[in-house]
CSV table of C-alpha atoms in Angstrom, one decimal:
chain,number,residue,atom,x,y,z
A,872,UNK,CA,-57.0,4.3,-28.5
A,873,UNK,CA,-53.5,5.8,-28.7
A,874,UNK,CA,-53.6,5.5,-32.5
A,875,UNK,CA,-56.9,7.3,-32.7
A,876,UNK,CA,-55.7,10.1,-30.5
A,877,UNK,CA,-52.5,10.4,-32.6
A,878,UNK,CA,-54.5,10.7,-35.8
A,879,UNK,CA,-56.8,13.3,-34.2
A,880,UNK,CA,-53.9,15.5,-33.1
A,881,UNK,CA,-52.1,15.1,-36.4
A,882,UNK,CA,-55.1,16.1,-38.5
A,883,UNK,CA,-56.7,18.6,-36.2
A,884,UNK,CA,-56.7,22.0,-38.1
A,885,UNK,CA,-56.9,23.8,-34.8
A,886,UNK,CA,-53.4,22.6,-33.9
A,887,UNK,CA,-51.7,23.7,-37.2
A,888,UNK,CA,-49.3,26.5,-36.5
A,889,UNK,CA,-50.4,28.4,-39.6
A,890,UNK,CA,-53.9,28.7,-38.4
A,891,UNK,CA,-52.9,31.0,-35.4
A,892,UNK,CA,-51.6,33.7,-37.7
A,893,UNK,CA,-53.8,36.8,-37.6
A,894,UNK,CA,-54.5,39.3,-40.4
A,895,UNK,CA,-54.1,43.0,-40.4
A,896,UNK,CA,-56.6,45.6,-41.6
A,897,UNK,CA,-54.3,46.5,-44.5
A,898,UNK,CA,-54.3,42.9,-45.6
A,899,UNK,CA,-58.0,42.6,-45.3
A,900,UNK,CA,-58.3,45.6,-47.6
A,901,UNK,CA,-55.9,44.1,-50.2
A,902,UNK,CA,-57.8,40.7,-50.1
A,903,UNK,CA,-61.1,42.5,-50.6
A,904,UNK,CA,-59.5,44.2,-53.6
A,905,UNK,CA,-58.5,40.8,-55.0
A,906,UNK,CA,-62.1,39.5,-54.5
A,907,UNK,CA,-63.2,42.5,-56.6
A,908,UNK,CA,-60.7,41.7,-59.3
A,909,UNK,CA,-61.8,38.1,-59.4
A,910,UNK,CA,-65.4,39.1,-59.7
A,911,UNK,CA,-64.5,41.3,-62.7
A,912,UNK,CA,-62.3,38.7,-64.3
A,913,UNK,CA,-62.4,35.2,-63.0
A,914,UNK,CA,-59.4,34.2,-65.1
A,915,UNK,CA,-57.1,37.0,-63.9
A,916,UNK,CA,-53.5,35.7,-63.4
A,917,UNK,CA,-51.1,36.1,-60.6
A,918,UNK,CA,-48.9,38.1,-62.8
A,919,UNK,CA,-51.6,40.8,-63.3
A,920,UNK,CA,-52.0,40.9,-59.5
A,921,UNK,CA,-48.3,40.7,-58.7
A,922,UNK,CA,-48.1,44.3,-57.3
A,923,UNK,CA,-51.0,43.7,-54.9
A,924,UNK,CA,-50.0,40.1,-53.9
A,925,UNK,CA,-46.4,41.1,-53.1
A,926,UNK,CA,-47.6,43.5,-50.5
A,927,UNK,CA,-49.3,40.8,-48.4
A,928,UNK,CA,-47.0,39.6,-45.6
A,929,UNK,CA,-46.3,35.8,-45.7
A,930,UNK,CA,-47.0,35.6,-41.9
A,931,UNK,CA,-50.6,36.6,-42.2
A,932,UNK,CA,-53.4,34.1,-42.8
A,933,UNK,CA,-55.3,35.4,-45.7
A,934,UNK,CA,-58.0,32.7,-45.3
A,935,UNK,CA,-59.4,34.5,-42.4
A,936,UNK,CA,-60.8,37.1,-44.8
A,937,UNK,CA,-64.2,36.3,-46.3
A,938,UNK,CA,-66.2,37.8,-49.2
A,939,UNK,CA,-69.9,38.8,-49.0
A,940,UNK,CA,-70.8,35.2,-49.7
A,941,UNK,CA,-68.9,34.0,-46.6
A,942,UNK,CA,-66.0,32.3,-48.5
A,943,UNK,CA,-62.3,32.7,-48.3
A,944,UNK,CA,-60.0,33.4,-51.2
A,945,UNK,CA,-59.0,29.7,-51.7
A,946,UNK,CA,-62.6,28.6,-51.8
A,947,UNK,CA,-63.4,31.4,-54.3
A,948,UNK,CA,-60.5,30.6,-56.5
A,949,UNK,CA,-61.3,26.8,-56.5
A,950,UNK,CA,-64.9,27.5,-57.3
A,951,UNK,CA,-64.1,29.6,-60.4
A,952,UNK,CA,-61.2,27.2,-61.4
A,953,UNK,CA,-58.5,29.8,-61.3
A,954,UNK,CA,-55.6,27.4,-61.1
A,955,UNK,CA,-52.9,30.1,-61.1
A,956,UNK,CA,-54.4,31.8,-58.0
A,957,UNK,CA,-54.9,28.4,-56.3
A,958,UNK,CA,-51.2,27.6,-56.7
A,959,UNK,CA,-50.2,31.0,-55.3
A,960,UNK,CA,-52.4,30.6,-52.2
A,961,UNK,CA,-51.2,27.0,-51.6
A,962,UNK,CA,-47.6,28.3,-51.7
A,963,UNK,CA,-48.3,30.3,-48.5
A,964,UNK,CA,-48.5,27.1,-46.5
A,965,UNK,CA,-52.2,27.3,-45.9
A,966,UNK,CA,-54.3,24.6,-44.2
A,967,UNK,CA,-56.6,23.2,-46.9
A,968,UNK,CA,-58.5,21.0,-44.4
A,969,UNK,CA,-59.9,23.8,-42.3
A,970,UNK,CA,-63.2,25.5,-42.8
A,971,UNK,CA,-66.8,25.7,-41.5
A,972,UNK,CA,-68.1,24.1,-44.6
A,973,UNK,CA,-67.5,23.7,-48.4
A,974,UNK,CA,-63.8,22.7,-48.1
A,975,UNK,CA,-61.7,23.4,-51.3
A,976,UNK,CA,-61.3,19.7,-52.1
A,977,UNK,CA,-65.1,19.2,-51.9
A,978,UNK,CA,-65.7,22.0,-54.2
A,979,UNK,CA,-63.1,20.9,-56.7
A,980,UNK,CA,-64.5,17.3,-56.7
A,981,UNK,CA,-68.0,18.5,-57.2
A,982,UNK,CA,-67.0,20.6,-60.2
A,983,UNK,CA,-64.6,18.0,-61.6
A,984,UNK,CA,-61.6,20.3,-61.6
A,985,UNK,CA,-58.9,17.6,-62.0
A,986,UNK,CA,-55.9,19.9,-61.9
A,987,UNK,CA,-57.0,21.6,-58.7
A,988,UNK,CA,-57.9,18.3,-57.1
A,989,UNK,CA,-54.4,17.0,-57.8
A,990,UNK,CA,-52.8,20.1,-56.6
A,991,UNK,CA,-54.9,20.1,-53.2
A,992,UNK,CA,-54.0,16.4,-52.7
A,993,UNK,CA,-50.3,17.2,-53.1
A,994,UNK,CA,-50.8,19.9,-50.3
A,995,UNK,CA,-52.1,17.4,-47.9
A,996,UNK,CA,-55.9,17.7,-48.6
A,997,UNK,CA,-57.6,14.7,-47.0
A,998,UNK,CA,-60.3,12.8,-48.8
A,999,UNK,CA,-61.7,11.4,-45.5
A,1000,UNK,CA,-62.5,14.8,-43.9
A,1001,UNK,CA,-66.2,15.3,-43.8
A,1002,UNK,CA,-67.9,18.7,-44.2
A,1003,UNK,CA,-71.2,20.3,-44.9
A,1004,UNK,CA,-71.7,22.0,-48.2
A,1005,UNK,CA,-73.2,25.4,-48.7
A,1006,UNK,CA,-71.4,26.2,-52.0
A,1007,UNK,CA,-72.3,27.3,-54.7
A,1008,UNK,CA,-74.9,29.2,-52.7
A,1009,UNK,CA,-73.8,31.7,-50.0
A,1010,UNK,CA,-72.5,30.3,-46.8
A,1011,UNK,CA,-75.2,29.7,-44.2
A,1012,UNK,CA,-73.9,30.9,-40.8
A,1013,UNK,CA,-76.1,28.3,-39.1
A,1014,UNK,CA,-75.3,25.3,-41.4
A,1015,UNK,CA,-73.7,23.3,-38.5
A,1016,UNK,CA,-76.8,23.8,-36.4
A,1017,UNK,CA,-79.1,22.9,-39.2
A,1018,UNK,CA,-77.5,19.5,-39.4
A,1019,UNK,CA,-78.7,18.7,-35.9
A,1020,UNK,CA,-82.3,19.1,-36.8
A,1021,UNK,CA,-82.4,17.8,-40.3
A,1022,UNK,CA,-85.1,15.2,-41.0
A,1023,UNK,CA,-83.5,11.7,-41.2
A,1024,UNK,CA,-86.2,10.4,-43.5
A,1025,UNK,CA,-85.2,12.7,-46.2
A,1026,UNK,CA,-82.0,11.0,-47.3
A,1027,UNK,CA,-82.2,11.4,-51.1
A,1028,UNK,CA,-79.5,9.9,-53.2
A,1029,UNK,CA,-77.2,12.6,-54.6
A,1030,UNK,CA,-78.4,15.3,-52.1
A,1031,UNK,CA,-75.3,17.1,-50.9
A,1032,UNK,CA,-77.1,19.8,-48.9
A,1033,UNK,CA,-75.3,21.6,-46.0
A,1034,UNK,CA,-77.4,19.5,-43.6
A,1035,UNK,CA,-75.2,16.5,-44.1
A,1036,UNK,CA,-71.5,15.8,-43.4
A,1037,UNK,CA,-69.9,14.1,-46.4
A,1038,UNK,CA,-66.4,13.3,-47.5
A,1039,UNK,CA,-65.1,14.7,-50.8
A,1040,UNK,CA,-65.6,11.4,-52.6
A,1041,UNK,CA,-69.4,11.9,-52.6
A,1042,UNK,CA,-69.0,15.3,-54.3
A,1043,UNK,CA,-66.7,13.8,-56.9
A,1044,UNK,CA,-69.6,11.4,-57.7
A,1045,UNK,CA,-71.8,14.4,-58.1
A,1046,UNK,CA,-69.2,15.9,-60.3
A,1047,UNK,CA,-69.3,12.9,-62.5
A,1048,UNK,CA,-73.0,13.2,-62.8
A,1049,UNK,CA,-72.6,16.9,-63.8
A,1050,UNK,CA,-70.0,16.0,-66.4
A,1051,UNK,CA,-72.0,13.1,-68.0
A,1052,UNK,CA,-75.0,15.4,-68.3
A,1053,UNK,CA,-73.1,18.3,-69.7
A,1054,UNK,CA,-70.7,16.3,-71.9
A,1055,UNK,CA,-72.7,13.1,-72.6
A,1056,UNK,CA,-71.1,12.8,-76.0
A,1057,UNK,CA,-67.7,12.0,-74.4
A,1058,UNK,CA,-68.9,9.1,-72.2
A,1059,UNK,CA,-67.9,6.5,-74.7
A,1060,UNK,CA,-64.9,8.2,-76.2
A,1061,UNK,CA,-61.4,6.6,-75.9
A,1062,UNK,CA,-58.8,9.0,-74.5
A,1063,UNK,CA,-55.2,8.0,-74.1
A,1064,UNK,CA,-55.8,4.3,-74.5
A,1065,UNK,CA,-58.7,4.1,-72.0
A,1066,UNK,CA,-62.4,4.8,-72.0
A,1067,UNK,CA,-64.0,6.6,-69.0
A,1068,UNK,CA,-65.5,3.3,-67.8
A,1069,UNK,CA,-62.0,1.8,-67.6
A,1070,UNK,CA,-60.9,4.6,-65.2
A,1071,UNK,CA,-64.2,4.5,-63.2
A,1072,UNK,CA,-63.7,0.8,-62.5
A,1073,UNK,CA,-60.5,1.5,-60.6
A,1074,UNK,CA,-62.3,3.8,-58.1
A,1075,UNK,CA,-65.3,3.6,-55.8
A,1076,UNK,CA,-68.1,1.5,-57.2
A,1077,UNK,CA,-70.5,4.4,-57.2
A,1078,UNK,CA,-68.5,6.0,-60.0
A,1079,UNK,CA,-68.8,2.9,-62.2
A,1080,UNK,CA,-72.5,2.6,-61.3
A,1081,UNK,CA,-73.1,6.2,-62.2
A,1082,UNK,CA,-71.5,5.9,-65.6
A,1083,UNK,CA,-73.4,2.7,-66.5
A,1084,UNK,CA,-76.6,4.4,-65.5
A,1085,UNK,CA,-75.8,7.3,-67.9
A,1086,UNK,CA,-75.2,4.9,-70.8
A,1087,UNK,CA,-71.5,4.0,-70.7
A,1088,UNK,CA,-70.8,1.0,-72.9
A,1089,UNK,CA,-69.4,-1.8,-70.7
A,1090,UNK,CA,-67.9,-3.9,-73.6
A,1091,UNK,CA,-65.4,-1.5,-74.8
A,1092,UNK,CA,-61.6,-2.5,-74.9
A,1093,UNK,CA,-58.5,-0.5,-74.6
A,1094,UNK,CA,-57.0,0.7,-77.8
A,1095,UNK,CA,-53.7,-1.2,-78.0
A,1096,UNK,CA,-53.9,-4.1,-75.6
A,1097,UNK,CA,-57.5,-4.8,-76.2
A,1098,UNK,CA,-58.3,-5.3,-72.5
A,1099,UNK,CA,-61.9,-5.4,-71.2
A,1100,UNK,CA,-62.9,-3.6,-68.0
A,1101,UNK,CA,-62.5,-7.0,-66.2
A,1102,UNK,CA,-58.9,-7.1,-67.3
A,1103,UNK,CA,-58.3,-3.6,-66.0
A,1104,UNK,CA,-59.9,-4.4,-62.6
A,1105,UNK,CA,-57.7,-7.5,-62.0
A,1106,UNK,CA,-54.4,-6.2,-63.5
A,1107,UNK,CA,-54.4,-2.5,-62.3
A,1108,UNK,CA,-57.0,-2.1,-59.6
A,1109,UNK,CA,-56.0,-1.4,-56.0
A,1110,UNK,CA,-59.3,-2.1,-54.4
A,1111,UNK,CA,-59.7,-4.6,-51.6
A,1112,UNK,CA,-60.8,-8.2,-52.5
A,1113,UNK,CA,-64.4,-7.5,-51.4
A,1114,UNK,CA,-64.6,-4.3,-53.3
A,1115,UNK,CA,-63.1,-6.0,-56.4
A,1116,UNK,CA,-65.8,-8.8,-56.1
A,1117,UNK,CA,-68.6,-6.3,-55.9
A,1118,UNK,CA,-67.2,-4.4,-59.0
A,1119,UNK,CA,-67.0,-7.8,-60.9
A,1120,UNK,CA,-70.6,-8.6,-60.0
A,1121,UNK,CA,-71.8,-5.1,-61.3
A,1122,UNK,CA,-69.9,-5.6,-64.5
A,1123,UNK,CA,-71.1,-9.1,-65.1
A,1124,UNK,CA,-74.7,-7.9,-64.6
A,1125,UNK,CA,-74.3,-5.3,-67.3
A,1126,UNK,CA,-72.9,-7.2,-70.2
A,1127,UNK,CA,-69.4,-8.3,-69.3
A,1128,UNK,CA,-70.6,-11.9,-68.8
A,1129,UNK,CA,-70.4,-12.3,-72.5
A,1130,UNK,CA,-66.7,-11.3,-72.5
A,1131,UNK,CA,-65.5,-13.2,-69.5
A,1132,UNK,CA,-63.4,-15.6,-71.7
A,1133,UNK,CA,-62.3,-13.0,-74.2
A,1134,UNK,CA,-58.4,-12.6,-74.4
A,1135,UNK,CA,-56.5,-9.5,-74.7
A,1136,UNK,CA,-53.9,-8.9,-77.5
A,1137,UNK,CA,-51.4,-11.2,-75.5
A,1138,UNK,CA,-53.9,-14.0,-75.3
A,1139,UNK,CA,-54.7,-13.5,-71.6
A,1140,UNK,CA,-58.3,-13.8,-70.4
A,1141,UNK,CA,-59.4,-12.1,-67.2
A,1142,UNK,CA,-58.7,-15.3,-65.3
A,1143,UNK,CA,-55.1,-15.2,-66.6
A,1144,UNK,CA,-55.0,-11.5,-65.6
A,1145,UNK,CA,-56.0,-12.5,-62.0
A,1146,UNK,CA,-53.3,-15.1,-61.7
A,1147,UNK,CA,-50.6,-12.8,-63.1
A,1148,UNK,CA,-51.7,-10.0,-60.7
A,1149,UNK,CA,-51.3,-12.3,-57.7
A,1150,UNK,CA,-47.9,-13.3,-59.0
A,1151,UNK,CA,-46.9,-9.6,-59.2
A,1152,UNK,CA,-48.1,-9.0,-55.6
A,1153,UNK,CA,-46.3,-12.1,-54.5
A,1154,UNK,CA,-43.1,-10.9,-56.1
A,1155,UNK,CA,-43.5,-7.5,-54.5
A,1156,UNK,CA,-44.5,-8.5,-50.9
A,1157,UNK,CA,-43.4,-12.1,-50.7
A,1158,UNK,CA,-45.9,-15.0,-50.4
A,1159,UNK,CA,-45.5,-15.2,-46.6
A,1160,UNK,CA,-46.5,-11.6,-46.2
A,1161,UNK,CA,-49.9,-11.1,-44.6
A,1162,UNK,CA,-50.4,-7.5,-45.7
A,1163,UNK,CA,-50.7,-8.0,-49.5
A,1164,UNK,CA,-53.7,-6.2,-51.0
A,1165,UNK,CA,-55.0,-9.6,-51.9
A,1166,UNK,CA,-53.8,-12.6,-50.0
A,1167,UNK,CA,-53.9,-16.2,-51.4
A,1168,UNK,CA,-57.3,-16.9,-50.1
A,1169,UNK,CA,-58.8,-13.8,-51.6
A,1170,UNK,CA,-57.4,-14.8,-54.9
A,1171,UNK,CA,-58.8,-18.4,-54.6
A,1172,UNK,CA,-62.2,-16.8,-53.8
A,1173,UNK,CA,-62.0,-14.5,-56.8
A,1174,UNK,CA,-61.0,-17.4,-59.1
A,1175,UNK,CA,-63.8,-19.5,-57.8
A,1176,UNK,CA,-66.2,-16.6,-58.5
A,1177,UNK,CA,-65.0,-16.3,-62.1
A,1178,UNK,CA,-65.3,-20.0,-62.7
A,1179,UNK,CA,-68.8,-20.1,-61.3
A,1180,UNK,CA,-69.8,-17.3,-63.6
A,1181,UNK,CA,-68.7,-18.8,-66.9
A,1182,UNK,CA,-64.9,-18.6,-67.0
A,1183,UNK,CA,-64.3,-22.3,-67.2
A,1184,UNK,CA,-63.3,-22.1,-71.0
A,1185,UNK,CA,-60.5,-19.7,-70.0
A,1186,UNK,CA,-58.7,-22.6,-68.2
A,1187,UNK,CA,-58.0,-24.3,-71.6
A,1188,UNK,CA,-57.4,-21.1,-73.5
A,1189,UNK,CA,-56.0,-22.0,-76.9
A,1190,UNK,CA,-52.2,-21.6,-76.8
A,1191,UNK,CA,-52.2,-20.2,-73.3
A,1192,UNK,CA,-53.3,-22.8,-70.7
A,1193,UNK,CA,-54.2,-21.3,-67.2
A,1194,UNK,CA,-52.5,-24.4,-65.7
A,1195,UNK,CA,-49.2,-23.4,-67.4
A,1196,UNK,CA,-49.9,-19.8,-66.4
A,1197,UNK,CA,-50.1,-20.9,-62.7
A,1198,UNK,CA,-46.9,-23.0,-63.0
A,1199,UNK,CA,-45.0,-20.3,-64.8
A,1200,UNK,CA,-45.8,-17.4,-62.5
A,1201,UNK,CA,-46.9,-18.4,-59.0
A,1202,UNK,CA,-44.0,-19.3,-56.6
A,1203,UNK,CA,-45.9,-20.2,-53.4
A,1204,UNK,CA,-46.0,-24.0,-53.8
A,1205,UNK,CA,-48.9,-24.5,-51.4
A,1206,UNK,CA,-51.0,-21.9,-53.2
A,1207,UNK,CA,-49.9,-23.2,-56.6
A,1208,UNK,CA,-51.1,-26.7,-55.5
A,1209,UNK,CA,-54.5,-25.4,-54.3
A,1210,UNK,CA,-55.0,-23.3,-57.5
A,1211,UNK,CA,-54.0,-26.2,-59.9
A,1212,UNK,CA,-56.2,-28.5,-58.0
A,1213,UNK,CA,-59.2,-26.2,-58.4
A,1214,UNK,CA,-58.6,-25.7,-62.1
A,1215,UNK,CA,-58.2,-29.4,-62.8
A,1216,UNK,CA,-61.4,-30.1,-61.0
A,1217,UNK,CA,-63.2,-27.4,-63.1
A,1218,UNK,CA,-62.2,-29.2,-66.3
A,1219,UNK,CA,-58.6,-28.2,-66.9
A,1220,UNK,CA,-56.8,-30.1,-69.5
A,1221,UNK,CA,-53.1,-30.7,-68.8
A,1222,UNK,CA,-52.4,-31.5,-72.5
A,1223,UNK,CA,-53.0,-28.0,-73.8
A,1224,UNK,CA,-50.0,-27.0,-75.9
A,1225,UNK,CA,-48.8,-23.4,-75.4
A,1226,UNK,CA,-47.6,-20.9,-78.0
A,1227,UNK,CA,-44.0,-22.1,-77.5
A,1228,UNK,CA,-44.9,-25.7,-77.9
A,1229,UNK,CA,-44.7,-26.5,-74.2
A,1230,UNK,CA,-47.3,-28.3,-72.1
A,1231,UNK,CA,-48.0,-27.7,-68.4
A,1232,UNK,CA,-45.9,-30.7,-67.4
A,1233,UNK,CA,-42.9,-29.3,-69.2
A,1234,UNK,CA,-43.4,-26.0,-67.4
A,1235,UNK,CA,-43.7,-28.0,-64.1
A,1236,UNK,CA,-40.3,-29.7,-64.7
A,1237,UNK,CA,-38.3,-26.4,-65.3
A,1238,UNK,CA,-37.6,-25.9,-61.6
A,1239,UNK,CA,-35.6,-29.2,-61.6
A,1240,UNK,CA,-33.3,-27.8,-64.4
A,1241,UNK,CA,-32.9,-24.6,-62.4
A,1242,UNK,CA,-32.1,-26.6,-59.3
A,1243,UNK,CA,-35.0,-25.1,-57.3
A,1244,UNK,CA,-36.2,-26.9,-54.1
A,1245,UNK,CA,-37.6,-30.3,-54.9
A,1246,UNK,CA,-41.0,-29.5,-53.4
A,1247,UNK,CA,-41.7,-27.1,-56.3
A,1248,UNK,CA,-41.6,-30.3,-58.5
A,1249,UNK,CA,-43.3,-32.9,-56.3
A,1250,UNK,CA,-46.4,-30.9,-55.2
A,1251,UNK,CA,-47.1,-29.8,-58.8
A,1252,UNK,CA,-46.5,-33.3,-60.1
A,1253,UNK,CA,-48.9,-34.7,-57.4
A,1254,UNK,CA,-51.7,-32.8,-59.1
A,1255,UNK,CA,-50.7,-33.1,-62.8
A,1256,UNK,CA,-49.9,-36.8,-63.1
A,1257,UNK,CA,-53.2,-38.2,-61.7
A,1258,UNK,CA,-55.0,-36.2,-64.3
A,1259,UNK,CA,-54.6,-38.7,-67.2
A,1260,UNK,CA,-51.6,-36.9,-68.7
A,1261,UNK,CA,-50.2,-38.7,-71.7
A,1262,UNK,CA,-46.5,-38.1,-71.6
A,1263,UNK,CA,-45.5,-39.6,-74.9
A,1264,UNK,CA,-47.5,-37.2,-77.0
A,1265,UNK,CA,-44.4,-35.8,-78.7
A,1266,UNK,CA,-41.1,-37.5,-79.4
A,1267,UNK,CA,-39.2,-34.3,-78.4
A,1268,UNK,CA,-40.9,-34.2,-75.1
A,1269,UNK,CA,-40.2,-37.9,-74.5
A,1270,UNK,CA,-36.6,-37.3,-75.1
A,1271,UNK,CA,-36.8,-34.3,-72.7
A,1272,UNK,CA,-38.2,-36.5,-69.9
A,1273,UNK,CA,-35.7,-39.2,-70.6
A,1274,UNK,CA,-32.9,-36.7,-70.3
A,1275,UNK,CA,-34.3,-35.5,-66.9
């Protein structure tokens, strides 16, 4: 309860000091003149208006002035994508989360103005603030009252009328819809290594679903590293384990099942990517830390899901055994044991030779050379040795074991 109250008082626009500033009649006149200038030339720069802007006192809240449509100067400048003016307004320490409806971030997301979205977020715009949306039409003075009497049965997908409270993410989805309809030729174009679908997979699943519905190709790979969308989800994604699972299901249903065992340019399949990702999180947070984005049980669940959906061949990837990948990267011996046990039960071959000529058992013995705790060795050997491992496959390796 105390945390909720604290969040309320921190985010309440009514308590922001800047919002209690008034505005003089002289300033109202100057802001009205700026509205006229923007109407005549939406791309007018701050430099052109410098003489007028410099006369506005910094202790006055210019957002209290509205044009004939009912919007303030920030809403107007965001709507016409005048980045220069938006930057000047934000420099006056304005509250971007306050307004009766059509908040600046909502408008920028709806139109897909990436530069302005980034600017607003840096000035503390919150994506979880819900608001009604009258823009691009004129502001309806009764929009808040209309929401009380709207018909609950008319909840159409994609309807962002002023009757409903929505966070900015839903307007960003509508912005994607607008962009794919207006610039459909770019939906399958690679830009700066990635395709649009690679970027969409890192965000809310509705973005990914919308692109797929509009014809985005799911089997594309990144230009240099040749990573599929599944690789991207596991290696770069910051979603929860549940959201990641739902994203994987959607991708597998739309063509990625055929590429579930395809390696990238380094020979890593999506299964390898998932193992490496856990190792990176483990190194960052520590394997005994409960607040990792994905804990060990989440990863086991995701690994099991991949194996059940056709990823078993990835375990014995030529030159890059998933068993060796686990032994090489995962430090938590208990989780390492569980993961190795699962992979062996699913057909893992402990005799797969890696690119460097090593086999999983050789990787398993490395901790002894490095004088790591003995349990790193014993728990892994407990899994590897009962799996019909033929030690004397190579003379060099026999000498290695004899030396140990």
